Coordinates of C-alpha atoms in Angstrom, one line a residue:
M1 CA 19.0 -21.8 -16.7
I2 CA 15.3 -22.3 -17.1
I3 CA 14.2 -20.6 -20.3
D4 CA 11.3 -18.2 -20.4
L5 CA 9.1 -20.7 -22.1
D6 CA 9.4 -22.9 -19.0
I7 CA 8.7 -19.9 -16.8
K8 CA 5.5 -19.3 -18.8
D9 CA 4.5 -22.9 -18.3
T10 CA 5.4 -22.8 -14.6
L11 CA 3.4 -19.7 -13.9
G12 CA 0.5 -20.9 -16.0
A13 CA 0.3 -24.0 -13.8
I14 CA -0.6 -21.9 -10.7
S15 CA -4.0 -23.0 -9.7
S16 CA -7.0 -20.6 -9.8
E17 CA -7.5 -21.2 -6.1
V18 CA -4.1 -19.7 -5.4
L19 CA -4.4 -16.9 -7.9
N20 CA -7.9 -15.9 -6.5
G21 CA -6.5 -15.9 -2.9
Q22 CA -8.9 -18.6 -1.8
N23 CA -6.1 -20.2 0.3
Y24 CA -5.0 -17.0 2.1
N25 CA -4.9 -16.5 5.8
R26 CA -5.3 -13.0 7.1
S27 CA -2.6 -13.5 9.8
D28 CA 0.0 -14.7 7.2
F29 CA 2.9 -12.3 6.7
A30 CA 1.6 -10.0 9.5
R31 CA -1.0 -8.9 6.9
S32 CA -3.7 -8.0 9.4
I33 CA -1.9 -5.6 11.7
L34 CA -3.4 -2.7 9.6
N35 CA -6.4 -3.0 7.3
Y36 CA -4.6 -1.0 4.6
P37 CA -6.5 -0.4 1.3
A38 CA -6.1 -2.7 -1.7
M39 CA -3.4 -4.9 -0.2
M40 CA -1.9 -7.5 -2.5
V41 CA -2.5 -11.0 -1.1
P42 CA 0.9 -12.6 -0.2
S43 CA -0.3 -16.1 -1.1
V44 CA -1.0 -14.9 -4.6
Q45 CA 2.4 -13.3 -5.1
E46 CA 4.3 -16.1 -3.3
P47 CA 4.5 -18.7 -6.1
I48 CA 5.2 -16.0 -8.7
I49 CA 8.1 -14.5 -6.6
K50 CA 9.4 -18.0 -5.8
S51 CA 9.4 -19.1 -9.5
L52 CA 11.0 -16.0 -10.9
S53 CA 13.6 -15.7 -8.1
E54 CA 14.7 -19.3 -8.8
N55 CA 15.1 -18.4 -12.5
L56 CA 17.5 -15.5 -11.8
H57 CA 21.3 -15.9 -11.5
G58 CA 22.9 -15.1 -8.2
E59 CA 21.4 -12.9 -5.5
V60 CA 17.9 -11.6 -6.1
S61 CA 17.0 -8.0 -5.3
L62 CA 13.3 -7.2 -5.3
I63 CA 11.9 -3.7 -5.5
D64 CA 8.3 -2.4 -5.1
P65 CA 8.1 1.4 -5.9
F66 CA 4.5 1.6 -4.7
M67 CA 4.9 -0.7 -1.7
G68 CA 1.6 0.1 0.2
A69 CA 1.4 -2.3 3.1
S70 CA 4.7 -4.0 1.8
N71 CA 3.2 -7.5 1.3
T72 CA 5.4 -8.0 -1.7
L73 CA 8.5 -7.2 0.4
V74 CA 7.7 -9.5 3.3
T75 CA 6.9 -12.3 0.7
G76 CA 10.4 -11.7 -0.8
M77 CA 12.0 -11.8 2.7
K78 CA 10.4 -15.3 3.2
Y79 CA 12.6 -16.5 0.3
G80 CA 15.8 -14.6 1.6
L81 CA 15.7 -11.9 -1.1
N82 CA 17.1 -8.4 -0.7
V83 CA 14.1 -6.1 -0.7
F84 CA 13.6 -2.4 -1.2
G85 CA 10.3 -0.5 -1.0
Q86 CA 9.2 3.1 -1.4
D87 CA 5.9 4.9 -1.1
I88 CA 4.6 8.5 -0.9
N89 CA 2.2 7.7 1.9
P90 CA 3.8 8.1 5.3
L91 CA 1.4 5.5 6.8
S92 CA 2.6 3.0 4.2
L93 CA 6.2 3.7 5.3
L94 CA 5.3 3.2 9.0
V95 CA 3.5 -0.2 8.5
S96 CA 6.3 -1.3 6.2
Q97 CA 9.0 -0.3 8.7
V98 CA 7.3 -2.6 11.2
K99 CA 6.7 -5.5 8.9
T100 CA 10.3 -5.5 7.7
T101 CA 11.8 -5.4 11.2
Y102 CA 12.6 -8.4 13.3
Y103 CA 10.8 -8.6 16.7
S104 CA 11.0 -11.3 19.3
L105 CA 7.9 -12.5 21.0
C106 CA 9.5 -11.8 24.4
E107 CA 10.3 -8.1 23.7
L108 CA 6.8 -7.4 22.3
E109 CA 5.1 -9.1 25.3
E110 CA 7.2 -7.2 27.8
A111 CA 6.6 -3.9 26.0
R112 CA 2.9 -4.6 25.8
K113 CA 2.5 -5.3 29.5
D114 CA 4.4 -2.1 30.4
L115 CA 2.4 -0.1 27.9
I116 CA -1.0 -1.3 29.1
A117 CA 0.0 -0.6 32.7
R118 CA 0.8 3.0 31.8
I119 CA -2.6 3.4 30.0
D120 CA -4.6 1.9 32.9
S121 CA -2.9 4.1 35.4
D122 CA -3.3 7.3 33.4
M123 CA -6.2 9.3 34.9
S124 CA -5.6 12.5 32.8
I125 CA -8.4 13.9 30.7
L126 CA -6.0 16.1 28.7
N127 CA -6.3 15.8 24.9
E128 CA -2.8 15.5 23.3
I129 CA -3.8 16.2 19.7
N130 CA -5.7 19.0 18.1
F131 CA -6.5 19.6 14.4
P132 CA -9.2 21.2 12.3
N133 CA -12.6 19.4 12.8
I134 CA -11.3 17.0 15.4
N135 CA -14.6 17.1 17.2
K136 CA -16.4 16.1 14.0
W137 CA -14.3 13.0 13.6
F138 CA -13.9 11.9 17.2
S139 CA -16.1 12.0 20.3
E140 CA -14.7 13.6 23.4
N141 CA -14.4 10.3 25.2
I142 CA -12.5 8.7 22.3
Q143 CA -10.1 11.7 22.2
I144 CA -9.3 11.2 25.8
E145 CA -8.7 7.5 25.4
L146 CA -6.6 8.0 22.3
S147 CA -4.6 10.5 24.3
K148 CA -3.9 8.0 27.0
I149 CA -2.6 5.6 24.4
Y150 CA -0.5 8.3 22.7
R151 CA 1.2 9.3 26.0
A152 CA 1.9 5.7 26.9
I153 CA 3.5 5.0 23.5
Q154 CA 5.6 8.1 23.8
C155 CA 7.1 6.8 27.0
Q156 CA 8.6 3.7 25.2
S157 CA 12.3 4.5 24.6
D158 CA 12.8 2.0 21.7
S159 CA 11.7 3.6 18.4
R160 CA 11.2 0.1 16.9
L161 CA 8.7 -0.7 19.5
R162 CA 7.0 2.7 19.3
R163 CA 6.5 2.1 15.6
F164 CA 4.9 -1.2 16.3
F165 CA 2.4 0.3 18.7
W166 CA 1.7 3.3 16.4
V167 CA 0.6 0.9 13.8
A168 CA -1.8 -0.7 16.2
M169 CA -3.0 2.8 17.2
A170 CA -3.6 3.7 13.5
E171 CA -6.0 0.8 13.3
V172 CA -7.7 1.9 16.5
V173 CA -8.1 5.5 15.2
R174 CA -9.6 4.2 12.0
L175 CA -12.2 2.1 13.8
T176 CA -13.1 4.6 16.5
S177 CA -13.4 7.7 14.4
N178 CA -16.8 8.9 13.0
D179 CA -15.7 8.1 9.5
R180 CA -17.6 5.5 7.6
T181 CA -15.2 2.6 7.1
S182 CA -17.1 1.2 4.1
T183 CA -15.1 3.5 1.7
F184 CA -11.6 4.9 1.6
K185 CA -12.9 8.5 1.4
L186 CA -13.6 10.5 4.5
H187 CA -17.4 10.4 4.9
I188 CA -19.0 11.2 8.2
R189 CA -21.4 8.7 9.8
T190 CA -25.0 9.7 10.3
L191 CA -25.8 11.5 13.6
E192 CA -27.9 8.6 14.6
D193 CA -25.1 6.1 14.0
I194 CA -22.6 8.3 15.9
Q195 CA -24.9 8.6 18.9
S196 CA -25.6 4.9 19.1
R197 CA -21.9 3.9 19.1
N198 CA -20.5 2.6 22.3
N199 CA -16.8 1.7 21.8
S200 CA -13.6 2.1 23.8
A201 CA -10.4 3.0 22.1
V202 CA -8.4 1.6 25.0
E203 CA -10.1 -1.8 25.0
L204 CA -9.9 -2.0 21.2
F205 CA -6.2 -1.1 21.4
K206 CA -5.5 -3.9 23.9
S207 CA -7.2 -6.4 21.6
I208 CA -5.5 -5.2 18.4
V209 CA -2.0 -5.2 20.1
K210 CA -2.5 -8.8 21.2
R211 CA -3.5 -9.9 17.7
S212 CA -0.7 -7.9 16.1
I213 CA 1.9 -9.4 18.4
K214 CA 0.8 -12.9 17.5
D215 CA 0.8 -12.2 13.8
V216 CA 4.2 -10.4 13.7
A217 CA 5.8 -13.0 16.0
E218 CA 4.6 -15.9 13.8
Y219 CA 6.0 -14.2 10.7
C220 CA 9.3 -13.5 12.4
Q221 CA 9.5 -17.1 13.5
V222 CA 9.1 -18.2 9.9
L223 CA 12.1 -16.1 8.9
N224 CA 14.0 -17.4 11.9
E225 CA 13.3 -21.1 11.1
S226 CA 14.4 -20.5 7.5
G227 CA 17.8 -19.2 8.7
Y228 CA 17.2 -15.7 7.6
I229 CA 17.6 -14.1 11.0
K230 CA 21.0 -13.8 12.7
N231 CA 21.8 -11.7 15.8
G232 CA 18.3 -10.4 15.8
R233 CA 18.4 -9.0 12.2
Y234 CA 17.4 -10.1 8.7
V235 CA 20.5 -11.5 7.0
K236 CA 19.9 -9.7 3.7
E237 CA 19.0 -6.1 3.0
A238 CA 15.5 -5.0 3.8
R239 CA 15.0 -1.2 3.3
V240 CA 11.9 0.9 3.1
V241 CA 11.9 4.7 2.5
W242 CA 9.5 7.5 1.9
G243 CA 9.6 8.8 -1.6
D244 CA 7.7 10.0 -4.7
S245 CA 8.4 7.3 -7.3
L246 CA 7.4 9.8 -10.0
A247 CA 10.4 12.0 -9.1
G248 CA 12.8 9.2 -8.4
L249 CA 13.8 6.1 -6.4
N250 CA 15.8 6.8 -3.3
T251 CA 18.4 4.0 -3.7
T252 CA 21.6 3.4 -5.5
R253 CA 21.0 -0.4 -5.8
K254 CA 20.1 -2.2 -9.0
F255 CA 17.3 -4.8 -9.0
N256 CA 16.5 -7.9 -11.0
L257 CA 12.9 -8.4 -9.8
L258 CA 10.1 -5.8 -9.6
V259 CA 6.8 -6.7 -8.1
T260 CA 4.2 -4.0 -7.8
S261 CA 0.7 -2.7 -8.4
P262 CA 0.2 0.9 -9.5
P263 CA -1.8 3.0 -6.9
Y264 CA -4.3 4.6 -9.3
G265 CA -3.7 7.8 -7.4
D266 CA -6.4 9.9 -9.0
N267 CA -8.8 10.2 -6.2
Q268 CA -11.9 10.5 -8.3
T269 CA -11.8 7.0 -9.5
T270 CA -10.5 4.4 -7.1
V271 CA -8.4 4.2 -4.0
T272 CA -7.9 7.4 -1.9
Y273 CA -4.9 6.2 0.2
G274 CA -4.3 9.7 1.5
Q275 CA -7.9 10.2 2.8
F276 CA -7.7 6.7 4.4
S277 CA -4.5 7.7 6.2
Y278 CA -5.4 11.3 7.1
L279 CA -7.0 10.6 10.6
P280 CA -4.5 8.0 11.8
L281 CA -1.5 10.2 10.8
Q282 CA -2.9 13.0 13.0
W283 CA -2.1 10.9 16.0
I284 CA 1.4 9.7 15.0
P285 CA 4.5 11.9 15.3
M286 CA 6.4 12.5 12.1
E287 CA 9.7 12.0 13.9
D288 CA 8.8 8.4 14.5
I289 CA 8.2 7.8 10.8
D290 CA 10.7 9.9 8.9
T291 CA 11.7 13.5 9.3
N292 CA 12.8 13.7 5.7
I293 CA 9.2 13.5 4.3
E294 CA 9.0 16.3 1.9
I295 CA 5.2 16.9 1.7
D296 CA 3.0 18.5 4.3
Y297 CA 0.8 15.5 4.4
L298 CA -1.6 16.8 7.1
K299 CA -2.2 20.2 5.3
T300 CA -5.5 18.9 3.8
T301 CA -7.3 15.7 3.6
M302 CA -6.3 15.5 -0.1
E303 CA -2.6 16.3 0.2
I304 CA -1.2 12.8 -0.2
D305 CA -3.7 11.9 -3.0
S306 CA -3.0 15.1 -4.9
N307 CA 0.7 14.4 -4.8
S308 CA 0.3 10.8 -6.0
L309 CA 0.1 9.5 -9.5
G310 CA -2.5 11.3 -11.5
G311 CA -3.3 13.7 -8.7
K312 CA -2.3 16.9 -10.6
M313 CA -3.1 18.2 -14.0
V314 CA -0.2 17.9 -16.5
K315 CA 1.1 20.9 -18.4
N316 CA 0.7 21.0 -22.2
F317 CA -2.2 18.5 -22.0
S318 CA -2.6 18.2 -25.7
N319 CA 1.0 17.4 -26.4
T320 CA 1.1 15.0 -23.4
Q321 CA -2.0 13.2 -24.7
E322 CA -0.6 12.8 -28.3
A323 CA 2.7 11.5 -26.9
L324 CA 0.9 8.9 -24.9
F325 CA -1.3 7.9 -27.8
T326 CA 1.9 7.3 -29.8
Q327 CA 3.2 4.9 -27.1
S328 CA -0.2 3.2 -26.4
P329 CA -2.6 2.5 -29.2
S330 CA -4.9 1.0 -26.6
L331 CA -5.2 4.3 -24.8
Q332 CA -5.8 6.1 -28.1
L333 CA -8.5 3.7 -29.1
L334 CA -10.3 4.2 -25.8
F335 CA -10.3 8.0 -26.2
A336 CA -11.5 7.8 -29.8
S337 CA -14.7 6.2 -28.4
F338 CA -15.4 9.2 -26.1
D339 CA -17.5 12.2 -27.2
P340 CA -16.0 15.7 -26.5
E341 CA -17.7 16.0 -23.1
E342 CA -16.6 12.5 -22.0
K343 CA -13.0 13.4 -23.0
K344 CA -13.1 16.4 -20.6
R345 CA -14.3 14.2 -17.8
A346 CA -11.7 11.6 -18.5
K347 CA -8.7 13.9 -18.4
K348 CA -7.6 12.3 -15.1
V349 CA -7.0 9.1 -17.0
I350 CA -4.4 10.9 -19.1
N351 CA -2.9 12.5 -16.1
F352 CA -2.5 9.1 -14.4
F353 CA -0.9 7.4 -17.4
H354 CA 1.4 10.3 -18.0
D355 CA 2.7 10.0 -14.4
L356 CA 2.8 6.2 -14.6
N357 CA 4.8 6.4 -17.8
K358 CA 7.3 8.7 -16.3
S359 CA 7.5 6.4 -13.2
I360 CA 8.2 3.4 -15.5
D361 CA 11.3 5.3 -16.9
T362 CA 12.5 5.8 -13.3
M363 CA 12.0 2.1 -12.5
L364 CA 13.8 0.9 -15.6
S365 CA 16.8 3.0 -14.7
K366 CA 17.1 0.9 -11.6
M367 CA 16.6 -2.5 -13.2
T368 CA 19.3 -4.8 -14.4
S369 CA 19.3 -6.3 -17.9
R370 CA 16.9 -9.3 -18.3
A371 CA 15.2 -8.5 -15.0
Y372 CA 11.6 -9.6 -14.4
M373 CA 8.8 -7.1 -13.7
V374 CA 5.5 -8.2 -12.3
W375 CA 2.6 -5.8 -12.5
T376 CA -0.8 -6.5 -10.8
V377 CA -3.4 -4.3 -12.4
G378 CA -7.1 -4.0 -12.4
N379 CA -9.3 -2.8 -15.3
R380 CA -12.1 -0.4 -14.5
N381 CA -14.9 1.4 -16.1
V382 CA -14.8 5.2 -16.9
N383 CA -17.6 6.9 -18.7
K384 CA -19.2 3.4 -18.8
R385 CA -16.4 2.1 -20.9
L386 CA -13.8 -0.4 -19.9
V387 CA -10.3 1.1 -19.4
R388 CA -7.9 -1.7 -20.2
N389 CA -5.2 -0.8 -17.8
D390 CA -3.5 -4.1 -18.6
L391 CA -3.3 -3.4 -22.3
I392 CA -2.2 0.2 -21.8
I393 CA 0.6 -0.7 -19.4
T394 CA 1.7 -3.4 -21.8
D395 CA 1.8 -0.9 -24.6
L396 CA 3.9 1.6 -22.5
L397 CA 6.4 -1.1 -21.4
Q398 CA 6.7 -2.6 -24.9
S399 CA 7.4 0.9 -26.3
K400 CA 10.5 0.9 -24.1
G401 CA 11.7 -2.5 -25.3
V402 CA 10.3 -4.5 -22.4
E403 CA 8.9 -7.8 -23.5
L404 CA 5.7 -9.5 -22.1
V405 CA 6.5 -13.0 -20.9
T406 CA 3.0 -14.0 -19.9
D407 CA -0.1 -12.8 -18.1
L408 CA -2.4 -14.3 -15.5
E409 CA -5.9 -13.4 -14.5
R410 CA -7.4 -13.6 -11.0
D411 CA -10.8 -12.8 -9.4
I412 CA -10.7 -10.3 -6.6
L413 CA -12.1 -12.2 -3.7
S414 CA -10.2 -10.9 -0.7
K415 CA -8.5 -7.7 -1.7
R416 CA -10.0 -4.7 0.1
M417 CA -11.2 -2.5 -2.8
P418 CA -13.6 0.5 -2.9
G419 CA -17.2 0.1 -3.9
R420 CA -19.0 2.1 -6.5
N421 CA -18.8 5.9 -6.7
N422 CA -19.8 8.5 -9.3
F423 CA -16.9 7.9 -11.7
S424 CA -16.0 4.3 -11.9
D425 CA -17.3 0.8 -11.1
L426 CA -16.0 -1.8 -8.8
M427 CA -13.1 -3.8 -10.1
S428 CA -13.8 -7.5 -9.9
K429 CA -10.8 -9.0 -11.7
E430 CA -7.0 -8.3 -11.9
K431 CA -4.4 -9.2 -14.4
I432 CA -0.9 -10.2 -13.3
L433 CA 1.5 -9.2 -16.1
I434 CA 5.1 -10.6 -16.2
F435 CA 7.6 -8.8 -18.3
K436 CA 11.4 -9.0 -18.9
T437 CA 13.6 -6.0 -19.4
P438 CA 16.0 -5.7 -22.5

């Protein structure tokens, strides 16, 4: 068995070009089928997952409790690992269902031709979807065209194929809505911009479906050539579920490898996954994602984000803060630098780390002894002070007996991250922290 010192040397030898994602291809691992926020770059995670999985005895089972676009899972599948992912965002679940399913090029092409024929022959102007402010977010013509796509997908009898086309439609909804796509929050375009737009949801859908078929088929072919597909299925377990990782992980399996990135769910500071997903999810039936989803995710534009980590104020805030300070001297030092008014504004930081800390306990209950945990985290500025998320997460894990093996730093060159807003600055670097459980 390779000792951890060798693992540290092996991981330390990964080139900066690989860590910075300079060698990535957007079509790799079907990454481009939906432009999901803050996706982890598979080419960055790949050498880390390969090295750690080779260092583990027997079968390797990988978990990502905040799977997002499931790039960690599909990277694990490339090496024949058992994979399990969970996320509170239904759109994350949908895209992950597609990316962890085997599709043949033939079946996708046949379904595409049938679907396009249905769309082209549909002369109806009936709008299939209605929700508050729909006319604000979509022009009348776009609503009609999206409805044609919606009806055509509904006619597909195979739920696997319907999900594939719903993901393509989600990208079309994002690009044809009146939302500014430069941020993850819902911001209406200017009236001048809206009036000058001349796009077709149907033509865009046709283009995106072709591209998505190519990307998914290429990834499935990689799995096939590696011997990981038999009888049209992945030979190991690949399972994705909806779930709130703060409340628990919906699996009975134990894992010896965790690869994840915390979602920074407080929507004032960084990525508003829920707002990003709100408009696409209006057009996708829940029954084609998961009828067991426990939140009314279309109730408001903020519903998913408010149910994510840091989205709600904790009870007994003072006690919570002191308990966190006991576990993380780095967090305590940060707050000691704030004046009273700044501490009030930074309460969401405490909320987030309280929720993350509880989630870590949930994760550790599913990890085997001497399992590896890989955390990709970005540091950010709050109140014009650097929040060392890497140090705080290290403190929290070490307080539970988890040891830090090594850490790596990468520049964020290709990860789709938010720009500046009122509360925090753009993250330009990430730390990749590798731990080992007791």
